[in-house]
Short mmCIF file of C-alpha atoms in Angstrom, two decimals:
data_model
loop_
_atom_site.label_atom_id
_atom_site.label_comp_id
_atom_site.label_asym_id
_atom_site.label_seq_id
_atom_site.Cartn_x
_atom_site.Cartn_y
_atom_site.Cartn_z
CA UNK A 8 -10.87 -45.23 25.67
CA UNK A 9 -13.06 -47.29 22.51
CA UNK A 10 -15.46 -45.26 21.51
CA UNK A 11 -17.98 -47.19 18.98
CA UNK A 12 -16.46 -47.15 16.03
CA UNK A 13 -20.09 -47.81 13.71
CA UNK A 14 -21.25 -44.78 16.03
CA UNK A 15 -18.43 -42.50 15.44
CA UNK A 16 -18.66 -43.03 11.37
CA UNK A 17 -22.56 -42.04 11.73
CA UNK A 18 -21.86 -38.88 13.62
CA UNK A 19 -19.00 -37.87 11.10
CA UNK A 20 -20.83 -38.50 8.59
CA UNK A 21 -23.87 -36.56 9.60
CA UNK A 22 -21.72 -33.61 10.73
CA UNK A 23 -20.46 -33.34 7.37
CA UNK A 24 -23.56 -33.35 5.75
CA UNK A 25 -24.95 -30.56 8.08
CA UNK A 26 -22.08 -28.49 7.83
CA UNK A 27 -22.21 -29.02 3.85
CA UNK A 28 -26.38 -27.57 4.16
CA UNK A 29 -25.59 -24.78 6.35
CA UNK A 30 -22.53 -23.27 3.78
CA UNK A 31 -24.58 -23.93 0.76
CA UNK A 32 -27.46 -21.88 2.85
CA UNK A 33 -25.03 -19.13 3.71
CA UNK A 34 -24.00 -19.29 0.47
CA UNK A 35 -27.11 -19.08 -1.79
CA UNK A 36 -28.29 -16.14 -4.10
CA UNK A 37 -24.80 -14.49 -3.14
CA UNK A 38 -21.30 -14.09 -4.53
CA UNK A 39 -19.33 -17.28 -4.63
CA UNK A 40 -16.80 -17.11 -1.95
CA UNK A 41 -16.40 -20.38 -2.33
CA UNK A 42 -18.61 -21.88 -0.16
CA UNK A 43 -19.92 -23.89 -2.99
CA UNK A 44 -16.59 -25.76 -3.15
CA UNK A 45 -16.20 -25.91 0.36
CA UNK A 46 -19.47 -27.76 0.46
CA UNK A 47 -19.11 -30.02 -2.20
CA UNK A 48 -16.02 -31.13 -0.39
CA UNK A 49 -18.24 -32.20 3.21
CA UNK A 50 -20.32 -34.27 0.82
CA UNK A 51 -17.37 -36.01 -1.15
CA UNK A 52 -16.04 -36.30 3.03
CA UNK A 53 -19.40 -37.92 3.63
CA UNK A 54 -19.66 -40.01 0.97
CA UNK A 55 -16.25 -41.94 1.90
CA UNK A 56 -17.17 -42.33 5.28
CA UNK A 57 -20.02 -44.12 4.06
CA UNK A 58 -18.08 -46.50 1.93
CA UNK A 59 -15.58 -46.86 4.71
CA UNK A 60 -18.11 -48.15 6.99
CA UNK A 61 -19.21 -50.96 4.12
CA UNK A 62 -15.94 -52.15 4.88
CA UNK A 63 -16.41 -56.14 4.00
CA UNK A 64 -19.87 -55.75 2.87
CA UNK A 65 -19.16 -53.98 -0.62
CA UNK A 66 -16.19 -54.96 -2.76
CA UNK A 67 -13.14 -53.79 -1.89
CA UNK A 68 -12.75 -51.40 -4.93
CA UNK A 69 -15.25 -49.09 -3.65
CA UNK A 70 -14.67 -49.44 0.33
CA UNK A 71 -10.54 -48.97 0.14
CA UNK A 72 -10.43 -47.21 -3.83
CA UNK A 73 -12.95 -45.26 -3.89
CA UNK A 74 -12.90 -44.25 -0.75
CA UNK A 75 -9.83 -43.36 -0.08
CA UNK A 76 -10.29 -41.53 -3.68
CA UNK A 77 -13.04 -39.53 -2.08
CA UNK A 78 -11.46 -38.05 0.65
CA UNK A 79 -8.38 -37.38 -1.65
CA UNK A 80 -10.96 -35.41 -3.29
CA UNK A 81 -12.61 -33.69 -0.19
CA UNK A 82 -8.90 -32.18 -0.01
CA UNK A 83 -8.55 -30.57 -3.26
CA UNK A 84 -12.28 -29.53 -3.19
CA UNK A 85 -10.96 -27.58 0.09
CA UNK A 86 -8.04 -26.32 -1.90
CA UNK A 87 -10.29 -24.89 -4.89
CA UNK A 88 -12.15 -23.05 -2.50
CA UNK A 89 -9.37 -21.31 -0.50
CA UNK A 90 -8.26 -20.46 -3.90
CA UNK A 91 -11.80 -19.56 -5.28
CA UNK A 92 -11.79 -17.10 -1.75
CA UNK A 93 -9.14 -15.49 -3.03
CA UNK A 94 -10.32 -14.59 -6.74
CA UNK A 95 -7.69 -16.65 -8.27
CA UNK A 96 -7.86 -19.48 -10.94
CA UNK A 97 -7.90 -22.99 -9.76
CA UNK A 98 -5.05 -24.85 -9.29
CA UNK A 99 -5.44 -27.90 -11.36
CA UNK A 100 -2.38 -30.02 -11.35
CA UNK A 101 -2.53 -29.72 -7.46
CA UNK A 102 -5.93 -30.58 -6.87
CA UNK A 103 -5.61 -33.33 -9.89
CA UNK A 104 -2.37 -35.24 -8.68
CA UNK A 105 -3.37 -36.84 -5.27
CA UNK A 106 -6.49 -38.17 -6.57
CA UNK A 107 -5.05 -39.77 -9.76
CA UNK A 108 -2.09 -41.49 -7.62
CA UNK A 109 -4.64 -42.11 -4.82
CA UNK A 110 -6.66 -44.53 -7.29
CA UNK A 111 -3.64 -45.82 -9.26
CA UNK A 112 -1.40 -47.14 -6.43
CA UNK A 113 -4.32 -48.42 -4.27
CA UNK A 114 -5.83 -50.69 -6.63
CA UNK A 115 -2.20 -52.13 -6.36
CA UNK A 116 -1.99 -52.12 -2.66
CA UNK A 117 -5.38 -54.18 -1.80
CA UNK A 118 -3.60 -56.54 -0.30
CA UNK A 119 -1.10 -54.83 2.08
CA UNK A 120 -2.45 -52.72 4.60
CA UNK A 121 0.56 -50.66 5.91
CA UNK A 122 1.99 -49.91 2.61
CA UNK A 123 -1.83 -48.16 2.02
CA UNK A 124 -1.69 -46.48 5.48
CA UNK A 125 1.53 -44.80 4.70
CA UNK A 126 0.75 -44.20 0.95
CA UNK A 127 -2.71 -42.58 1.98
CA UNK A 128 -1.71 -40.82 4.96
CA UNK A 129 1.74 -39.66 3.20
CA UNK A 130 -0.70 -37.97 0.47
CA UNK A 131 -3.13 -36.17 2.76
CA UNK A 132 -0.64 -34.77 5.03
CA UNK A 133 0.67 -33.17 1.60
CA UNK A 134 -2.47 -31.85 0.78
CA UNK A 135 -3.03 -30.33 4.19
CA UNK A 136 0.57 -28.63 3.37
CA UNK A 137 -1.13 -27.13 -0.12
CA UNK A 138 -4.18 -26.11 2.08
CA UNK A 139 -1.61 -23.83 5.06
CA UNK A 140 0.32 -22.99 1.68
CA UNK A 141 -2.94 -21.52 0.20
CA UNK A 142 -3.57 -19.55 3.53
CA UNK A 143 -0.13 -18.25 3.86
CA UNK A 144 0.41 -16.94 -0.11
CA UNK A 145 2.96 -13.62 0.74
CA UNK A 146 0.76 -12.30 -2.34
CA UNK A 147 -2.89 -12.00 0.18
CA UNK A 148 -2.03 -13.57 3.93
CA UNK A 149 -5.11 -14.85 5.72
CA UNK A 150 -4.79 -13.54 9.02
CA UNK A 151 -8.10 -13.68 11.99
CA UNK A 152 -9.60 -16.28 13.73
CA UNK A 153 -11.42 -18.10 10.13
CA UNK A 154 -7.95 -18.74 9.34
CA UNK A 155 -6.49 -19.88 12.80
CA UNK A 156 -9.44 -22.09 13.23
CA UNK A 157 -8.53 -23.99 9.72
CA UNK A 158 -4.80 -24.38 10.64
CA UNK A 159 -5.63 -25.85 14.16
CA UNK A 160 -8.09 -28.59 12.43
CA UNK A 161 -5.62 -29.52 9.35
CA UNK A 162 -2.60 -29.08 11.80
CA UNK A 163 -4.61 -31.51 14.49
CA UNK A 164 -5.63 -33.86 10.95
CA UNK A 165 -1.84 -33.64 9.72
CA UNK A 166 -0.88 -34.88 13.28
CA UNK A 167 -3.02 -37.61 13.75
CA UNK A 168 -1.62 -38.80 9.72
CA UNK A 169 2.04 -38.53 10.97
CA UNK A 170 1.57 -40.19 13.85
CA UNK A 171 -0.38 -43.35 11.77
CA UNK A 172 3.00 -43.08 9.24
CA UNK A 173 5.17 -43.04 12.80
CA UNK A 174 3.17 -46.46 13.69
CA UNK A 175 3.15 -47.91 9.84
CA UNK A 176 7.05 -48.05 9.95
CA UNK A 177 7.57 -48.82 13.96
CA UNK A 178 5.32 -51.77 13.13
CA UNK A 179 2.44 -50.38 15.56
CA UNK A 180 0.02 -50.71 13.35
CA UNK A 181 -1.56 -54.43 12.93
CA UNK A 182 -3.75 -55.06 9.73
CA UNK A 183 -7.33 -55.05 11.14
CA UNK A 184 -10.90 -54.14 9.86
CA UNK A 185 -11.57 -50.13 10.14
CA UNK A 186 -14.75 -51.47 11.87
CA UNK A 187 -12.99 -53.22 14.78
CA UNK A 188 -13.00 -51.02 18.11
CA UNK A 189 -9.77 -49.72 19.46
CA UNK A 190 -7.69 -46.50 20.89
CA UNK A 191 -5.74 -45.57 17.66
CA UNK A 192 -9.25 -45.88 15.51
CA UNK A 193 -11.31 -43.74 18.58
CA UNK A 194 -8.78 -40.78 17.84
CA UNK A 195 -8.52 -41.08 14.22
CA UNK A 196 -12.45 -40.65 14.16
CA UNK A 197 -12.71 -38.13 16.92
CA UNK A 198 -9.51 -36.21 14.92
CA UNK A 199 -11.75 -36.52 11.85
CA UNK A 200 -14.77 -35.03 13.48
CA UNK A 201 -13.34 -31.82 14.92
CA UNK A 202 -11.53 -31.16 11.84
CA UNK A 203 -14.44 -31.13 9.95
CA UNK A 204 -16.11 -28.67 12.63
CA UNK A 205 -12.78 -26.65 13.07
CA UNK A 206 -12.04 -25.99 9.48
CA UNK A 207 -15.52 -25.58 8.12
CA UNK A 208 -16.52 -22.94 11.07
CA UNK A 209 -12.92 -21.52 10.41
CA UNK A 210 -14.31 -20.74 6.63
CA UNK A 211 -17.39 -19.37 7.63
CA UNK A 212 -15.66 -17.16 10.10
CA UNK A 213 -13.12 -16.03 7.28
CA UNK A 214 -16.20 -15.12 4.79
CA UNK A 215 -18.30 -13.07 7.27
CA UNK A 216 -14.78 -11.50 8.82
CA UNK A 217 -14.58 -10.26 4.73
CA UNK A 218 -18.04 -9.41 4.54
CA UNK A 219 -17.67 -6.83 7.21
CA UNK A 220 -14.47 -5.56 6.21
CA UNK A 221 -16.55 -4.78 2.93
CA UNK A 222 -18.86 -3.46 4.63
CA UNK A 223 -16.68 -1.14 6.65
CA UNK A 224 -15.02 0.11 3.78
CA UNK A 225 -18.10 0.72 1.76
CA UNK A 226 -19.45 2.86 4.99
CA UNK A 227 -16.07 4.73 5.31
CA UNK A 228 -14.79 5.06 1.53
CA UNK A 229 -16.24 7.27 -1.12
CA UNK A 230 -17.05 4.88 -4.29
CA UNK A 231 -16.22 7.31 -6.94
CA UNK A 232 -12.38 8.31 -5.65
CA UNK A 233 -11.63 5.13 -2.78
CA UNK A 234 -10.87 8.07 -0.44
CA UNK A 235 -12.47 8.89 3.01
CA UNK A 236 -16.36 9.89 3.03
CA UNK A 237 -17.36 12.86 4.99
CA UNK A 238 -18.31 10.48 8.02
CA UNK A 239 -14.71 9.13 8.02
CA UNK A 240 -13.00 12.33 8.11
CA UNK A 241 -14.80 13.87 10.82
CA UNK A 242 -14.47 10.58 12.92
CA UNK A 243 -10.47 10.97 11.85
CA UNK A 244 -11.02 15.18 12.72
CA UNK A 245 -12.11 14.57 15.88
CA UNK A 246 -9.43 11.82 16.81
CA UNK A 247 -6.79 13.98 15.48
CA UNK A 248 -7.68 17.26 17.02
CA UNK A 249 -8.29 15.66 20.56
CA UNK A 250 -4.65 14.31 20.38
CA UNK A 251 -3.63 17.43 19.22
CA UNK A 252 -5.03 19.25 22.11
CA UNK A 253 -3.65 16.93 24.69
CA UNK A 254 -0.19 16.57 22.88
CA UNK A 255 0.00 20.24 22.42
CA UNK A 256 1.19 19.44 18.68
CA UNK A 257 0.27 21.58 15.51
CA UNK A 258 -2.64 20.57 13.09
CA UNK A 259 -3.29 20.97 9.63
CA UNK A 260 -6.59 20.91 7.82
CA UNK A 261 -6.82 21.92 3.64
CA UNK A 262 -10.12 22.15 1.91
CA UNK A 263 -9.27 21.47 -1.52
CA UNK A 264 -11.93 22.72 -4.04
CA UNK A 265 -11.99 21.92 -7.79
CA UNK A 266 -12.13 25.50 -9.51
CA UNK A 267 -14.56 25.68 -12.46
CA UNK A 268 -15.92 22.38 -11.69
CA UNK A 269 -19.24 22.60 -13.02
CA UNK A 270 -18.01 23.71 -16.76
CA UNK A 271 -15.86 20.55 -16.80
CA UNK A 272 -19.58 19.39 -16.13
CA UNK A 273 -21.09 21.12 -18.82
CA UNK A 274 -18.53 20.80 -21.79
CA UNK A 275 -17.12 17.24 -21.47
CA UNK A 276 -19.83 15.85 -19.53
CA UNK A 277 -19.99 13.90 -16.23
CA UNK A 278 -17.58 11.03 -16.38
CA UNK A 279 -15.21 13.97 -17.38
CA UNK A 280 -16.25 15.38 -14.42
CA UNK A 281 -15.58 12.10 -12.43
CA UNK A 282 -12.45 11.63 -14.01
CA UNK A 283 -11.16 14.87 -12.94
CA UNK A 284 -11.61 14.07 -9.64
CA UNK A 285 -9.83 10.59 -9.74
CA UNK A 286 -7.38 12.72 -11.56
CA UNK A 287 -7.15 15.12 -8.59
CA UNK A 288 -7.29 12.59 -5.64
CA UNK A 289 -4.17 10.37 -7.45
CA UNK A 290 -1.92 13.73 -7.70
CA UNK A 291 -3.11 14.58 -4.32
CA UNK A 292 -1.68 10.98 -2.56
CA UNK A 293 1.41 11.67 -4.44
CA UNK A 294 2.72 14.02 -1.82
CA UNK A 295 0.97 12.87 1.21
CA UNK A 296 3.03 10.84 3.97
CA UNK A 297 1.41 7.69 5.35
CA UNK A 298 -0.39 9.39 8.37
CA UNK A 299 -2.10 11.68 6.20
CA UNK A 300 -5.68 11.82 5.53
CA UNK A 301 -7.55 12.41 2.31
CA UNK A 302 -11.49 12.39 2.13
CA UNK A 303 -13.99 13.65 0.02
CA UNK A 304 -15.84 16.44 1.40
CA UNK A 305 -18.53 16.81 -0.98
CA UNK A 306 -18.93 17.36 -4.63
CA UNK A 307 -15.85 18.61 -5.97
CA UNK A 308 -13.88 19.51 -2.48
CA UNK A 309 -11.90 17.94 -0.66
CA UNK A 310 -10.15 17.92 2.86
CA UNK A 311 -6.83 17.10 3.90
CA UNK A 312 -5.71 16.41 7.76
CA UNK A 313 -2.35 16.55 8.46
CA UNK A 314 -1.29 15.61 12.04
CA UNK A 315 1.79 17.22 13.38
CA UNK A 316 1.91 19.77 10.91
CA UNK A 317 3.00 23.08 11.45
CA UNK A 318 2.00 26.25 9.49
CA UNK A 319 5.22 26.51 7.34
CA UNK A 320 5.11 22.98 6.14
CA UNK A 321 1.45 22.78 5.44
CA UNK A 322 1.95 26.12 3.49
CA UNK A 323 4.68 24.45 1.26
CA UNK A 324 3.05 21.12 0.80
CA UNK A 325 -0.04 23.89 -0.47
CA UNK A 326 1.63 25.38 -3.02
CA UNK A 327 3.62 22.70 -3.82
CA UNK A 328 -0.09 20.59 -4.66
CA UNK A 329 -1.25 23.88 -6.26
CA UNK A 330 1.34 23.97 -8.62
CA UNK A 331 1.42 19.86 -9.45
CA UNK A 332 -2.24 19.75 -10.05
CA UNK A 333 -2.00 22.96 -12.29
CA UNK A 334 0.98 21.46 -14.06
CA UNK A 335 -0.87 18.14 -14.72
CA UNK A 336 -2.39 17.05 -17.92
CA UNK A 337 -5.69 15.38 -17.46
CA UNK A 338 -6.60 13.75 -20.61
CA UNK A 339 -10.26 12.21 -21.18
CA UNK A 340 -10.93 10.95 -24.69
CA UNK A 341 -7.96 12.47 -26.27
CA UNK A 342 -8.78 15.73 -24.94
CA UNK A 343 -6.62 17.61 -22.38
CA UNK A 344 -9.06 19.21 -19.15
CA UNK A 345 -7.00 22.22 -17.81
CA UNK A 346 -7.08 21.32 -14.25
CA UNK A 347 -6.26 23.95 -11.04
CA UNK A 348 -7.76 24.00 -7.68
CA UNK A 349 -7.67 26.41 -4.70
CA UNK A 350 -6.32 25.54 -1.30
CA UNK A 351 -7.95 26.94 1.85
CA UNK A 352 -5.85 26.11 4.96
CA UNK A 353 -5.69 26.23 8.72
CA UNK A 354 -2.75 25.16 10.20
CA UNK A 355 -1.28 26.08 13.80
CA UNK A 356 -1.55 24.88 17.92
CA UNK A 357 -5.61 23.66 18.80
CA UNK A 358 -6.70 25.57 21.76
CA UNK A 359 -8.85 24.48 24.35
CA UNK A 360 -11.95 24.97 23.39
CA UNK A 361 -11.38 24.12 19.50
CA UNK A 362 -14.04 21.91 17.94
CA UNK A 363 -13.76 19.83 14.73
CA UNK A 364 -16.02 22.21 12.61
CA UNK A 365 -14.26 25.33 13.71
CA UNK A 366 -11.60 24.05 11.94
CA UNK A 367 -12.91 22.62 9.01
CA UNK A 368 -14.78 26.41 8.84
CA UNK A 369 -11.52 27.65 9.01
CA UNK A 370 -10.10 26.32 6.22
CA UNK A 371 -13.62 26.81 4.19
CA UNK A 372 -13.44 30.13 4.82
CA UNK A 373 -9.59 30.40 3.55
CA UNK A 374 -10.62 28.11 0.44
CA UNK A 375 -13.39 31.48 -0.43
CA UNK A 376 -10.55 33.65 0.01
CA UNK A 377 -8.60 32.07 -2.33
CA UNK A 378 -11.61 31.77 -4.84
CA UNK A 379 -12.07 35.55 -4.72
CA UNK A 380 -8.47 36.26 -5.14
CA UNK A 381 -8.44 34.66 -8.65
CA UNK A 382 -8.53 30.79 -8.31
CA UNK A 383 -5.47 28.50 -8.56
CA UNK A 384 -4.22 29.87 -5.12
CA UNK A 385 -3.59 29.04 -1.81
CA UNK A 386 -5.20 30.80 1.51
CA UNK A 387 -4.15 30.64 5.32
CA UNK A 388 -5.95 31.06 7.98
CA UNK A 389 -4.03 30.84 11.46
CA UNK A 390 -7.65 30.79 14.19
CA UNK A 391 -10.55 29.11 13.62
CA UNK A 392 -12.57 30.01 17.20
CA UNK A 393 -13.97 33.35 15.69
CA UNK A 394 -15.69 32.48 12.25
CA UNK A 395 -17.71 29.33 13.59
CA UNK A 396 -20.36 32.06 13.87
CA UNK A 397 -20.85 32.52 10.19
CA UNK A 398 -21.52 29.25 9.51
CA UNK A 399 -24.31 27.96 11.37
CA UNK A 400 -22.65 24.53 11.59
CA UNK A 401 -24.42 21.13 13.54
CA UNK A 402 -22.37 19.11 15.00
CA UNK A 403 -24.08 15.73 14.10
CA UNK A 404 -22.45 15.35 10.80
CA UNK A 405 -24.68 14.40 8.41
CA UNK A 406 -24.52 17.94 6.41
CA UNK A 407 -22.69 20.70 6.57
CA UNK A 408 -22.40 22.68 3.73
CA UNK A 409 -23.86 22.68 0.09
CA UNK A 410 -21.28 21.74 -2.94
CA UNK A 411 -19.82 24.63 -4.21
CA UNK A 412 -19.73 24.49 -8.13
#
């Protein structure tokens, strides 16, 4: 199959100028993800394939150099924005080598065609290596389709150079003009063209597949502490108590109230008041296993699920918090905020009938309890199916009960 090669160049070249519009579109009035980069490098992809297909009209210099400069370029303009994507500093000296011995050896190599097809190819195919090295760092993998989609067009692009090396040095390669119609040229162009559609889609993908991981958490994650909102928990509440109730296994909910809150408030101020909180919320994960759930309830309480939990260990991982929190020393501006909270737990079998908010009233109503009986204390409750009563409670969600100060 000889596909026209003149044809090919134009349709490569346009591709990578539309792809190139649509990022810096996508990109525009937002935060750099590094679509700007990504971008810049279509163009500089463009711009060679323009100078390639001058080949014998303009001088040499610009239609073998230069061009073969550019697209040395394209790759580290890729590079810098994987590496942008990820919040880190560019990486200079890898971006900065290929081009430099790109335009140094060519301008020696004019003259001998295989020596520049397995210099050029030899330099891409290790800058295709930086590019699955950027998207593979152990310190933040790359996983989901963005990613896949960028190996399979470098991988396909780092085939297609090997297999040019392969013919360099088996003498399959003839010097000919890049013009000149033939089978090796009509898969090195179609190669180029669904690399440039693979990877740049495969970008794209990985920036919106972040965007609405952001926007998960931000929908799921209180700002203030980084723990569950009230939406999450009771999504998690009602998982949690429908496997208990079908497993038959014990459940544990805390409501975990701040006491005195509002005079922390009032004395130090409200970033005291915050503080205490993130103070709270760090000692709390400090004795939490991994399948344990903290969230912010509202205001200054909080709620703890703990699947598979029976009454005895949820009553010692109670006091046990009690007395760590108490113990503490919260220190905001050089001043030390006696800290204590009381625990309100329910903790035993789910029957039947046993809704999410039965149990969360539950442990509310423990958490009074242990208010009334002088603060820094913890209270059990062992059924929840009789107090739902005194709460009035709705099941959609979106409020349950007022802050308690």
């Amino acid at each position: 199959m000889r596909a026209d090669v003149p044809t090919m160049l134009m349709m490569i070249i346009a591709c990578s100028m539309v792809m190139a519009l649509a990022l810096a579109l996508v990109g525009w009035r937002q935060r750099s993800e590094g679509m700007g980069c990504w971008a810049t490098a279509l163009v500089l992809h463009s711009l060679a394939y323009v100078l390639l297909g001058q080949r014998g009209i303009l001088s040499d210099v610009l239609t073998i150099v230069l061009a073969n400069v550019l697209l040395g370029a394209t790759f580290s303009a890729l590079l810098a924005a994987l590496y942008q994507f990820r919040s880190l500093p560019w990486p200079w000296f890898q971006m900065a080598w290929p081009v430099v011995m790109l335009a140094f050896v060519f301008m020696f190599l004019l003259d001998d065609y295989l020596a520049r097809v397995i210099v050029g190819c030899t330099v891409y195919v290790a800058q295709i290596g930086q590019l699955f090295w950027a998207l593979r760092a152990p310190r933040d993998p790359l996983p989901g389709r963005g990613a896949l989609l960028i190996v399979f067009g470098m991988g396909l692009q780092a085939v297609m150079l090997a297999g040019r090396i392969i013919g360099a040095h088996a003498g399959a390669l003839q010097p000919t003009t890049l013009l000149e119609a033939g089978t090796l040229q009509t898969v090195t162009f179609v190669c180029a063209l669904v690399t440039v559609l693979s990877a740049s889609l495969g970008f794209i993908f990985m920036t919106k597949d972040r965007l609405n991981a952001s926007n998960l958490r931000m929908a799921s994650t209180d700002p203030l502490t980084g723990v569950a909102n009230r939406r999450a928990l009771i999504d998690a509440l009602e998982r949690d108590l429908a496997h208990a109730q079908r497993a038959h296994e014990p459940l544990a909910v805390m409501m975990v109230d701040v006491d005195h809150f509002k005079k922390v408030n009032d004395v130090h101020g409200h970033l005291a008041g915050d503080h205490v909180l993130q103070h709270v919320v760090a000692l709390l994960h400090e004795r939490l296993r991994s399948q344990d759930l903290v969230g912010r309830f509202g205001g200054e309480e909080f709620l703890l699920l703990l699947p598979q939990t029976d009454s005895a260990g949820a009553q010692e991982l109670a006091q046990a918090l009690c007395e760590r929190i108490a113990q503490s020393e919260c220190v905001w501006e050089g001043k030390s905020i006696p800290v204590t909270v009381s625990i309100g737990m329910f903790a035993g079998r789910i029957g039947p009938n046993d809704r999410w908010d039965m149990v969360v009233d539950a442990a509310d109503h423990a958490m009074y309890q242990a208010k009334q009986g002088g603060r820094n204390r913890v209270e059990a409750v062992a059924e929840c199916h009789t107090l739902v009563s005194r709460s009035g409670l709705r099941d959609n969600g979106d409020s349950l009960w007022p802050s308690r100060l």
